[in-house]
Amino acid sequence: MAERAIPVLEIFGPTVQGEGMVIGRKTMFVRTAGCDYRCSWCDSAFTWDGSAKDDVRLLAASDIVKELKAIGGDSFAHVTLSGGNPALLPQLGELIDRLHAEGVEVALETQGSRWQPWFERIDELTLSPKPPSSGMETDWEALDGIVGRLKEADRRFSLKVVAFDDLDLEYAARVHARYPGVAFYAQAGNGNLGETDSARLLPYLLERYEWLIDKVMKRADLNRVHVLPQLHTWVWGNKKGV
């Protein structure tokens, strides 16, 4: 049976993962095209807004593995599937299986709006529902179903919410309370995507991280929360492909 093509925008690395439960992990990235959300502050809007449509390549899973090896050589053992929303693509199961056959672990972040059976084969899965500042509405039924299935399958997964303001933090607390026992990460949002000078961006990112730390430290309902910056932006700013 022929492999179903996967719409790919970027393959790059190795680099460090900048977000969520695998922050700091050495990884390669495969960024897919397409998303069912249109978040107002999306830092990867080129995956869905049409601006990078000419850069999309339709690749078989075997070709993606070959390209990962060509770029990363033997200097990686971990791949992050990113987007957009990779959960729109049932054909990613083939890629996950091929990477596992090579001894490579696979991580994924998705907003938790769509279920795929291959979620149960992801080594490190982050569900990142979007807060009010995104302009999106959470499908709680879909998210409940995904969390339930992952628990039944005894898979390693976590929840992460990016916070830009007090309303977002209230949303984060709601998500955390709704799924007790699931590892939870609150991350400071980057609201300055237009800044091209990483040296000027860093003080702003530090201020946002300090704001989030201060807010979380005062709340008893967030006692079991990991508080994160968006690490890669501290090093490379808003640059793509790092």
Short mmCIF file of N, CA and C in Angstrom, two decimals, residues 29-210:
data_model
loop_
_atom_site.label_atom_id
_atom_site.label_comp_id
_atom_site.label_asym_id
_atom_site.label_seq_id
_atom_site.Cartn_x
_atom_site.Cartn_y
_atom_site.Cartn_z
N PHE A 29 12.69 18.75 14.54
CA PHE A 29 11.31 19.19 14.35
C PHE A 29 10.81 18.83 12.95
N VAL A 30 9.57 18.35 12.90
CA VAL A 30 8.83 18.21 11.66
C VAL A 30 7.57 19.06 11.82
N ARG A 31 7.49 20.14 11.05
CA ARG A 31 6.34 21.04 11.15
C ARG A 31 5.39 20.78 9.98
N THR A 32 4.15 20.42 10.31
CA THR A 32 3.16 20.15 9.28
C THR A 32 2.29 21.38 9.02
N ALA A 33 1.65 21.39 7.87
CA ALA A 33 0.79 22.51 7.47
C ALA A 33 -0.66 22.21 7.85
N GLY A 34 -1.40 23.28 8.12
CA GLY A 34 -2.83 23.17 8.38
C GLY A 34 -3.18 23.21 9.85
N CYS A 35 -4.27 23.93 10.17
CA CYS A 35 -4.74 24.01 11.55
C CYS A 35 -6.24 24.30 11.53
N ASP A 36 -6.92 23.76 12.54
CA ASP A 36 -8.36 24.01 12.67
C ASP A 36 -8.64 25.21 13.57
N TYR A 37 -7.60 25.84 14.10
CA TYR A 37 -7.72 27.04 14.92
C TYR A 37 -7.10 28.23 14.19
N ARG A 38 -7.44 29.42 14.63
CA ARG A 38 -6.88 30.66 14.10
C ARG A 38 -6.57 31.58 15.28
N CYS A 39 -5.64 31.17 16.12
CA CYS A 39 -5.35 31.92 17.34
C CYS A 39 -4.79 33.30 17.02
N SER A 40 -5.26 34.29 17.74
CA SER A 40 -4.89 35.67 17.45
C SER A 40 -3.40 35.92 17.61
N TRP A 41 -2.74 35.20 18.52
CA TRP A 41 -1.33 35.41 18.78
C TRP A 41 -0.45 34.26 18.29
N CYS A 42 -0.95 33.48 17.36
CA CYS A 42 -0.22 32.31 16.87
C CYS A 42 1.16 32.71 16.35
N ASP A 43 2.20 32.01 16.83
CA ASP A 43 3.55 32.29 16.35
C ASP A 43 3.93 31.45 15.14
N SER A 44 2.97 30.65 14.66
CA SER A 44 3.20 29.83 13.47
C SER A 44 2.04 29.97 12.49
N ALA A 45 1.53 31.20 12.38
CA ALA A 45 0.36 31.43 11.51
C ALA A 45 0.63 31.07 10.06
N PHE A 46 1.90 31.06 9.67
CA PHE A 46 2.25 30.69 8.29
C PHE A 46 1.85 29.26 7.97
N THR A 47 1.57 28.45 9.00
CA THR A 47 1.16 27.07 8.76
C THR A 47 -0.28 26.97 8.27
N TRP A 48 -1.07 28.05 8.45
CA TRP A 48 -2.48 27.98 8.07
C TRP A 48 -3.02 29.20 7.35
N ASP A 49 -2.26 30.31 7.31
CA ASP A 49 -2.84 31.53 6.73
C ASP A 49 -2.58 31.69 5.22
N GLY A 50 -1.93 30.70 4.63
CA GLY A 50 -1.69 30.74 3.19
C GLY A 50 -0.41 31.43 2.78
N SER A 51 0.27 32.10 3.70
CA SER A 51 1.46 32.86 3.34
C SER A 51 2.63 31.96 2.93
N ALA A 52 2.61 30.70 3.37
CA ALA A 52 3.71 29.78 3.05
C ALA A 52 3.23 28.62 2.19
N LYS A 53 2.12 28.82 1.47
CA LYS A 53 1.55 27.70 0.70
C LYS A 53 2.53 27.15 -0.33
N ASP A 54 3.41 28.00 -0.84
CA ASP A 54 4.37 27.55 -1.85
C ASP A 54 5.50 26.73 -1.24
N ASP A 55 5.59 26.75 0.09
CA ASP A 55 6.65 26.00 0.78
C ASP A 55 6.20 24.62 1.23
N VAL A 56 4.91 24.32 1.09
CA VAL A 56 4.40 23.03 1.53
C VAL A 56 4.88 21.93 0.58
N ARG A 57 5.45 20.87 1.17
CA ARG A 57 5.86 19.70 0.39
C ARG A 57 5.05 18.50 0.85
N LEU A 58 4.58 17.72 -0.08
CA LEU A 58 3.85 16.50 0.24
C LEU A 58 4.84 15.35 0.24
N LEU A 59 5.16 14.86 1.44
CA LEU A 59 6.22 13.86 1.60
C LEU A 59 5.67 12.58 2.21
N ALA A 60 6.18 11.45 1.74
CA ALA A 60 5.90 10.17 2.38
C ALA A 60 6.67 10.08 3.68
N ALA A 61 6.17 9.27 4.60
CA ALA A 61 6.84 9.11 5.90
C ALA A 61 8.28 8.67 5.73
N SER A 62 8.52 7.75 4.79
CA SER A 62 9.89 7.27 4.58
C SER A 62 10.81 8.39 4.12
N ASP A 63 10.29 9.31 3.31
CA ASP A 63 11.10 10.44 2.84
C ASP A 63 11.39 11.42 3.98
N ILE A 64 10.44 11.58 4.88
CA ILE A 64 10.68 12.46 6.03
C ILE A 64 11.78 11.88 6.91
N VAL A 65 11.75 10.58 7.13
CA VAL A 65 12.80 9.95 7.94
C VAL A 65 14.16 10.13 7.27
N LYS A 66 14.22 9.95 5.96
CA LYS A 66 15.48 10.14 5.23
C LYS A 66 15.99 11.57 5.36
N GLU A 67 15.07 12.54 5.28
CA GLU A 67 15.49 13.94 5.38
C GLU A 67 15.95 14.28 6.80
N LEU A 68 15.27 13.73 7.79
CA LEU A 68 15.71 13.94 9.18
C LEU A 68 17.14 13.44 9.36
N LYS A 69 17.44 12.27 8.80
CA LYS A 69 18.78 11.71 8.92
C LYS A 69 19.79 12.54 8.13
N ALA A 70 19.38 13.03 6.97
CA ALA A 70 20.28 13.84 6.16
C ALA A 70 20.65 15.14 6.86
N ILE A 71 19.70 15.71 7.58
CA ILE A 71 19.94 16.97 8.29
C ILE A 71 20.62 16.73 9.63
N GLY A 72 20.09 15.77 10.40
CA GLY A 72 20.55 15.57 11.77
C GLY A 72 21.62 14.52 11.94
N GLY A 73 21.87 13.72 10.89
CA GLY A 73 22.87 12.66 11.02
C GLY A 73 22.52 11.70 12.14
N ASP A 74 23.54 11.40 12.96
CA ASP A 74 23.30 10.53 14.12
C ASP A 74 23.21 11.34 15.41
N SER A 75 22.93 12.65 15.27
CA SER A 75 22.94 13.56 16.42
C SER A 75 21.56 13.80 17.01
N PHE A 76 20.65 12.86 16.83
CA PHE A 76 19.33 13.01 17.44
C PHE A 76 18.72 11.65 17.73
N ALA A 77 17.85 11.64 18.75
CA ALA A 77 17.09 10.43 19.09
C ALA A 77 15.68 10.80 19.49
N HIS A 78 15.25 12.00 19.07
CA HIS A 78 13.96 12.54 19.48
C HIS A 78 13.45 13.46 18.37
N VAL A 79 12.17 13.33 18.02
CA VAL A 79 11.55 14.18 17.01
C VAL A 79 10.27 14.77 17.56
N THR A 80 10.07 16.06 17.36
CA THR A 80 8.85 16.74 17.76
C THR A 80 8.00 17.00 16.52
N LEU A 81 6.75 16.56 16.57
CA LEU A 81 5.78 16.85 15.51
C LEU A 81 5.07 18.14 15.89
N SER A 82 5.14 19.13 15.01
CA SER A 82 4.62 20.45 15.31
C SER A 82 3.75 20.93 14.16
N GLY A 83 3.13 22.08 14.36
CA GLY A 83 2.24 22.61 13.33
C GLY A 83 2.12 24.11 13.45
N GLY A 84 0.92 24.65 13.10
CA GLY A 84 -0.30 23.97 12.79
C GLY A 84 -0.76 22.98 13.86
N ASN A 85 -1.65 22.13 13.42
CA ASN A 85 -2.16 21.08 14.29
C ASN A 85 -1.94 19.72 13.62
N PRO A 86 -0.88 19.02 14.00
CA PRO A 86 -0.61 17.71 13.40
C PRO A 86 -1.73 16.70 13.62
N ALA A 87 -2.58 16.94 14.61
CA ALA A 87 -3.66 16.00 14.90
C ALA A 87 -4.71 15.94 13.80
N LEU A 88 -4.61 16.81 12.81
CA LEU A 88 -5.52 16.75 11.67
C LEU A 88 -5.13 15.65 10.67
N LEU A 89 -3.96 15.04 10.89
CA LEU A 89 -3.38 14.16 9.88
C LEU A 89 -3.33 12.71 10.35
N PRO A 90 -4.29 11.89 9.96
CA PRO A 90 -4.26 10.48 10.35
C PRO A 90 -3.04 9.75 9.84
N GLN A 91 -2.47 10.21 8.71
CA GLN A 91 -1.34 9.53 8.11
C GLN A 91 -0.03 9.68 8.88
N LEU A 92 -0.02 10.50 9.95
CA LEU A 92 1.20 10.63 10.75
C LEU A 92 1.52 9.35 11.51
N GLY A 93 0.56 8.47 11.65
CA GLY A 93 0.83 7.20 12.33
C GLY A 93 1.96 6.43 11.67
N GLU A 94 2.04 6.48 10.35
CA GLU A 94 3.11 5.80 9.62
C GLU A 94 4.47 6.37 9.98
N LEU A 95 4.55 7.70 10.07
CA LEU A 95 5.81 8.35 10.43
C LEU A 95 6.23 7.97 11.85
N ILE A 96 5.28 7.99 12.77
CA ILE A 96 5.58 7.64 14.16
C ILE A 96 6.14 6.22 14.25
N ASP A 97 5.51 5.29 13.55
CA ASP A 97 5.98 3.90 13.58
C ASP A 97 7.37 3.78 12.98
N ARG A 98 7.65 4.49 11.90
CA ARG A 98 8.97 4.42 11.28
C ARG A 98 10.04 5.02 12.20
N LEU A 99 9.70 6.11 12.88
CA LEU A 99 10.67 6.70 13.81
C LEU A 99 10.94 5.76 14.98
N HIS A 100 9.90 5.15 15.51
CA HIS A 100 10.09 4.18 16.60
C HIS A 100 10.96 3.02 16.15
N ALA A 101 10.78 2.58 14.92
CA ALA A 101 11.59 1.48 14.40
C ALA A 101 13.07 1.85 14.32
N GLU A 102 13.36 3.16 14.24
CA GLU A 102 14.72 3.66 14.21
C GLU A 102 15.25 3.96 15.61
N GLY A 103 14.44 3.68 16.64
CA GLY A 103 14.86 3.96 18.01
C GLY A 103 14.70 5.41 18.41
N VAL A 104 13.86 6.14 17.69
CA VAL A 104 13.65 7.57 17.93
C VAL A 104 12.34 7.79 18.66
N GLU A 105 12.37 8.58 19.75
CA GLU A 105 11.16 8.93 20.47
C GLU A 105 10.45 10.09 19.77
N VAL A 106 9.14 10.19 20.00
CA VAL A 106 8.34 11.19 19.30
C VAL A 106 7.51 11.99 20.30
N ALA A 107 7.54 13.30 20.15
CA ALA A 107 6.72 14.21 20.96
C ALA A 107 5.75 14.95 20.07
N LEU A 108 4.64 15.38 20.65
CA LEU A 108 3.61 16.12 19.91
C LEU A 108 2.95 17.12 20.83
N GLU A 109 2.66 18.32 20.29
CA GLU A 109 1.79 19.26 20.99
C GLU A 109 0.59 19.54 20.11
N THR A 110 -0.60 19.51 20.71
CA THR A 110 -1.84 19.78 19.99
C THR A 110 -2.82 20.43 20.96
N GLN A 111 -3.80 21.17 20.43
CA GLN A 111 -4.75 21.87 21.28
C GLN A 111 -5.81 20.97 21.88
N GLY A 112 -5.87 19.74 21.47
CA GLY A 112 -6.84 18.82 22.06
C GLY A 112 -8.22 18.94 21.45
N SER A 113 -8.27 19.31 20.16
CA SER A 113 -9.55 19.44 19.47
C SER A 113 -9.90 18.23 18.62
N ARG A 114 -8.91 17.41 18.31
CA ARG A 114 -9.10 16.22 17.48
C ARG A 114 -8.35 15.03 18.09
N TRP A 115 -8.97 13.86 18.01
CA TRP A 115 -8.33 12.63 18.46
C TRP A 115 -7.80 11.86 17.25
N GLN A 116 -6.63 11.28 17.42
CA GLN A 116 -6.11 10.33 16.45
C GLN A 116 -5.66 9.06 17.20
N PRO A 117 -5.94 7.88 16.66
CA PRO A 117 -5.51 6.65 17.34
C PRO A 117 -4.01 6.60 17.60
N TRP A 118 -3.22 7.27 16.74
CA TRP A 118 -1.77 7.25 16.96
C TRP A 118 -1.33 8.09 18.17
N PHE A 119 -2.24 8.83 18.79
CA PHE A 119 -1.89 9.50 20.05
C PHE A 119 -1.35 8.49 21.06
N GLU A 120 -1.89 7.28 21.03
CA GLU A 120 -1.48 6.26 21.99
C GLU A 120 -0.06 5.76 21.75
N ARG A 121 0.53 6.17 20.62
CA ARG A 121 1.91 5.76 20.32
C ARG A 121 2.90 6.93 20.46
N ILE A 122 2.42 8.09 20.85
CA ILE A 122 3.29 9.24 21.09
C ILE A 122 3.97 9.07 22.45
N ASP A 123 5.28 9.31 22.50
CA ASP A 123 6.02 9.12 23.75
C ASP A 123 5.77 10.26 24.74
N GLU A 124 5.67 11.48 24.23
CA GLU A 124 5.47 12.65 25.09
C GLU A 124 4.45 13.57 24.41
N LEU A 125 3.25 13.55 24.93
CA LEU A 125 2.13 14.27 24.30
C LEU A 125 1.69 15.43 25.19
N THR A 126 1.66 16.63 24.60
CA THR A 126 1.20 17.82 25.31
C THR A 126 -0.12 18.28 24.71
N LEU A 127 -1.13 18.39 25.56
CA LEU A 127 -2.41 18.98 25.17
C LEU A 127 -2.41 20.43 25.61
N SER A 128 -2.58 21.34 24.67
CA SER A 128 -2.48 22.76 24.98
C SER A 128 -3.74 23.50 24.53
N PRO A 129 -4.83 23.38 25.31
CA PRO A 129 -6.05 24.12 24.98
C PRO A 129 -5.80 25.63 25.03
N LYS A 130 -6.51 26.35 24.19
CA LYS A 130 -6.21 27.77 24.00
C LYS A 130 -7.08 28.66 24.88
N PRO A 131 -6.46 29.64 25.56
CA PRO A 131 -7.16 30.50 26.50
C PRO A 131 -7.94 31.61 25.80
N PRO A 132 -8.68 32.42 26.56
CA PRO A 132 -9.52 33.47 25.94
C PRO A 132 -8.78 34.42 25.02
N SER A 133 -7.53 34.76 25.32
CA SER A 133 -6.81 35.72 24.49
C SER A 133 -6.59 35.22 23.07
N SER A 134 -6.71 33.92 22.86
CA SER A 134 -6.52 33.35 21.51
C SER A 134 -7.69 33.68 20.58
N GLY A 135 -8.86 33.97 21.17
CA GLY A 135 -10.06 34.18 20.38
C GLY A 135 -10.77 32.89 20.00
N MET A 136 -10.26 31.75 20.51
CA MET A 136 -10.85 30.45 20.20
C MET A 136 -11.71 29.93 21.35
N GLU A 137 -12.65 29.07 21.03
CA GLU A 137 -13.51 28.44 22.03
C GLU A 137 -13.07 26.99 22.23
N THR A 138 -12.92 26.59 23.48
CA THR A 138 -12.50 25.22 23.78
C THR A 138 -13.67 24.26 23.62
N ASP A 139 -13.43 23.17 22.91
CA ASP A 139 -14.40 22.09 22.80
C ASP A 139 -14.14 21.14 23.97
N TRP A 140 -14.85 21.40 25.07
CA TRP A 140 -14.57 20.64 26.29
C TRP A 140 -14.91 19.16 26.13
N GLU A 141 -15.93 18.85 25.36
CA GLU A 141 -16.28 17.45 25.15
C GLU A 141 -15.15 16.71 24.43
N ALA A 142 -14.57 17.35 23.42
CA ALA A 142 -13.47 16.73 22.71
C ALA A 142 -12.26 16.56 23.61
N LEU A 143 -11.95 17.60 24.39
CA LEU A 143 -10.79 17.54 25.28
C LEU A 143 -11.00 16.48 26.37
N ASP A 144 -12.20 16.42 26.93
CA ASP A 144 -12.50 15.39 27.93
C ASP A 144 -12.27 14.00 27.36
N GLY A 145 -12.73 13.79 26.13
CA GLY A 145 -12.60 12.49 25.50
C GLY A 145 -11.15 12.11 25.28
N ILE A 146 -10.33 13.07 24.85
CA ILE A 146 -8.92 12.79 24.60
C ILE A 146 -8.20 12.47 25.90
N VAL A 147 -8.43 13.28 26.93
CA VAL A 147 -7.80 13.01 28.23
C VAL A 147 -8.20 11.63 28.74
N GLY A 148 -9.48 11.30 28.63
CA GLY A 148 -9.95 10.00 29.09
C GLY A 148 -9.30 8.84 28.37
N ARG A 149 -9.18 8.96 27.06
CA ARG A 149 -8.57 7.88 26.27
C ARG A 149 -7.09 7.73 26.60
N LEU A 150 -6.39 8.84 26.80
CA LEU A 150 -4.97 8.76 27.13
C LEU A 150 -4.75 8.14 28.50
N LYS A 151 -5.64 8.46 29.44
CA LYS A 151 -5.54 7.84 30.77
C LYS A 151 -5.78 6.33 30.68
N GLU A 152 -6.79 5.94 29.91
CA GLU A 152 -7.09 4.52 29.75
C GLU A 152 -5.91 3.77 29.12
N ALA A 153 -5.23 4.44 28.20
CA ALA A 153 -4.10 3.81 27.52
C ALA A 153 -2.81 3.91 28.33
N ASP A 154 -2.87 4.61 29.49
CA ASP A 154 -1.72 4.78 30.37
C ASP A 154 -0.55 5.42 29.63
N ARG A 155 -0.87 6.46 28.84
CA ARG A 155 0.17 7.17 28.08
C ARG A 155 0.70 8.35 28.87
N ARG A 156 1.95 8.71 28.59
CA ARG A 156 2.56 9.87 29.23
C ARG A 156 2.09 11.13 28.50
N PHE A 157 1.39 11.98 29.21
CA PHE A 157 0.92 13.22 28.59
C PHE A 157 0.79 14.31 29.64
N SER A 158 0.65 15.53 29.18
CA SER A 158 0.52 16.66 30.08
C SER A 158 -0.41 17.69 29.47
N LEU A 159 -0.78 18.67 30.28
CA LEU A 159 -1.57 19.81 29.83
C LEU A 159 -0.74 21.08 29.96
N LYS A 160 -0.91 21.98 29.01
CA LYS A 160 -0.19 23.25 29.03
C LYS A 160 -1.11 24.37 28.58
N VAL A 161 -1.08 25.48 29.29
CA VAL A 161 -1.83 26.66 28.89
C VAL A 161 -0.88 27.85 28.82
N VAL A 162 -0.92 28.57 27.72
CA VAL A 162 -0.16 29.80 27.56
C VAL A 162 -0.99 30.96 28.10
N ALA A 163 -0.39 31.77 28.96
CA ALA A 163 -1.14 32.86 29.61
C ALA A 163 -0.56 34.21 29.23
N PHE A 164 -1.46 35.11 28.79
CA PHE A 164 -1.08 36.47 28.44
C PHE A 164 -1.61 37.48 29.45
N ASP A 165 -2.69 37.12 30.16
CA ASP A 165 -3.31 38.08 31.07
C ASP A 165 -4.07 37.32 32.16
N ASP A 166 -4.77 38.07 33.02
CA ASP A 166 -5.46 37.46 34.15
C ASP A 166 -6.58 36.52 33.72
N LEU A 167 -7.28 36.86 32.65
CA LEU A 167 -8.33 35.97 32.17
C LEU A 167 -7.76 34.63 31.71
N ASP A 168 -6.61 34.69 31.06
CA ASP A 168 -5.95 33.45 30.64
C ASP A 168 -5.53 32.62 31.84
N LEU A 169 -5.08 33.28 32.89
CA LEU A 169 -4.66 32.55 34.07
C LEU A 169 -5.85 31.89 34.76
N GLU A 170 -6.99 32.57 34.77
CA GLU A 170 -8.20 31.95 35.31
C GLU A 170 -8.59 30.72 34.50
N TYR A 171 -8.44 30.82 33.19
CA TYR A 171 -8.71 29.69 32.31
C TYR A 171 -7.77 28.53 32.63
N ALA A 172 -6.49 28.87 32.83
CA ALA A 172 -5.51 27.83 33.16
C ALA A 172 -5.89 27.11 34.45
N ALA A 173 -6.32 27.86 35.44
CA ALA A 173 -6.73 27.25 36.70
C ALA A 173 -7.94 26.34 36.51
N ARG A 174 -8.84 26.75 35.63
CA ARG A 174 -10.02 25.93 35.33
C ARG A 174 -9.62 24.61 34.68
N VAL A 175 -8.70 24.68 33.72
CA VAL A 175 -8.23 23.46 33.06
C VAL A 175 -7.54 22.54 34.06
N HIS A 176 -6.69 23.11 34.88
CA HIS A 176 -5.96 22.34 35.88
C HIS A 176 -6.91 21.63 36.84
N ALA A 177 -7.95 22.34 37.27
CA ALA A 177 -8.93 21.75 38.20
C ALA A 177 -9.78 20.68 37.52
N ARG A 178 -10.02 20.83 36.23
CA ARG A 178 -10.88 19.89 35.51
C ARG A 178 -10.20 18.52 35.33
N TYR A 179 -8.87 18.53 35.28
CA TYR A 179 -8.13 17.29 35.05
C TYR A 179 -7.09 17.07 36.16
N PRO A 180 -7.55 16.82 37.38
CA PRO A 180 -6.62 16.62 38.49
C PRO A 180 -5.75 15.39 38.25
N GLY A 181 -4.52 15.50 38.66
CA GLY A 181 -3.60 14.39 38.51
C GLY A 181 -2.82 14.40 37.22
N VAL A 182 -3.20 15.26 36.27
CA VAL A 182 -2.46 15.38 35.01
C VAL A 182 -1.41 16.47 35.18
N ALA A 183 -0.16 16.18 34.85
CA ALA A 183 0.91 17.18 34.94
C ALA A 183 0.50 18.43 34.18
N PHE A 184 0.71 19.59 34.80
CA PHE A 184 0.20 20.84 34.24
C PHE A 184 1.32 21.88 34.16
N TYR A 185 1.36 22.56 33.02
CA TYR A 185 2.38 23.58 32.76
C TYR A 185 1.69 24.88 32.37
N ALA A 186 2.06 25.97 33.05
CA ALA A 186 1.62 27.31 32.66
C ALA A 186 2.81 28.00 32.02
N GLN A 187 2.59 28.61 30.87
CA GLN A 187 3.69 29.22 30.13
C GLN A 187 3.37 30.66 29.79
N ALA A 188 4.36 31.52 29.94
CA ALA A 188 4.18 32.93 29.62
C ALA A 188 4.08 33.12 28.12
N GLY A 189 3.12 33.92 27.68
CA GLY A 189 2.91 34.16 26.26
C GLY A 189 3.82 35.24 25.70
N ASN A 190 4.10 35.13 24.43
CA ASN A 190 4.89 36.12 23.70
C ASN A 190 3.95 36.96 22.86
N GLY A 191 3.69 38.17 23.31
CA GLY A 191 2.78 39.07 22.60
C GLY A 191 3.49 40.06 21.71
N ASN A 192 4.77 39.81 21.43
CA ASN A 192 5.56 40.76 20.63
C ASN A 192 6.21 40.01 19.47
N LEU A 193 5.38 39.41 18.63
CA LEU A 193 5.89 38.57 17.55
C LEU A 193 6.54 39.37 16.43
N GLY A 194 6.31 40.67 16.40
CA GLY A 194 6.88 41.50 15.34
C GLY A 194 8.29 41.96 15.61
N GLU A 195 8.81 41.73 16.81
CA GLU A 195 10.16 42.18 17.14
C GLU A 195 11.20 41.26 16.50
N THR A 196 12.08 41.82 15.69
CA THR A 196 13.09 41.03 14.99
C THR A 196 14.44 41.03 15.69
N ASP A 197 14.63 41.91 16.66
CA ASP A 197 15.90 42.00 17.40
C ASP A 197 15.74 41.20 18.69
N SER A 198 16.40 40.03 18.77
CA SER A 198 16.24 39.16 19.93
C SER A 198 16.74 39.83 21.21
N ALA A 199 17.74 40.71 21.10
CA ALA A 199 18.26 41.39 22.29
C ALA A 199 17.22 42.34 22.88
N ARG A 200 16.40 42.94 22.02
CA ARG A 200 15.35 43.83 22.52
C ARG A 200 14.14 43.04 22.99
N LEU A 201 13.93 41.86 22.41
CA LEU A 201 12.79 41.04 22.81
C LEU A 201 12.98 40.42 24.19
N LEU A 202 14.21 40.06 24.53
CA LEU A 202 14.45 39.32 25.77
C LEU A 202 13.96 40.03 27.03
N PRO A 203 14.20 41.34 27.22
CA PRO A 203 13.68 41.99 28.43
C PRO A 203 12.16 41.90 28.54
N TYR A 204 11.47 42.00 27.41
CA TYR A 204 10.02 41.86 27.41
C TYR A 204 9.61 40.46 27.84
N LEU A 205 10.26 39.42 27.28
CA LEU A 205 9.94 38.05 27.63
C LEU A 205 10.22 37.77 29.11
N LEU A 206 11.30 38.34 29.62
CA LEU A 206 11.63 38.17 31.03
C LEU A 206 10.56 38.81 31.91
N GLU A 207 10.08 39.99 31.53
CA GLU A 207 9.02 40.67 32.29
C GLU A 207 7.75 39.84 32.30
N ARG A 208 7.41 39.24 31.14
CA ARG A 208 6.21 38.41 31.08
C ARG A 208 6.36 37.16 31.94
N TYR A 209 7.52 36.58 31.97
CA TYR A 209 7.76 35.39 32.80
C TYR A 209 7.69 35.76 34.28
N GLU A 210 8.26 36.89 34.65
CA GLU A 210 8.18 37.34 36.05
C GLU A 210 6.74 37.61 36.45
#
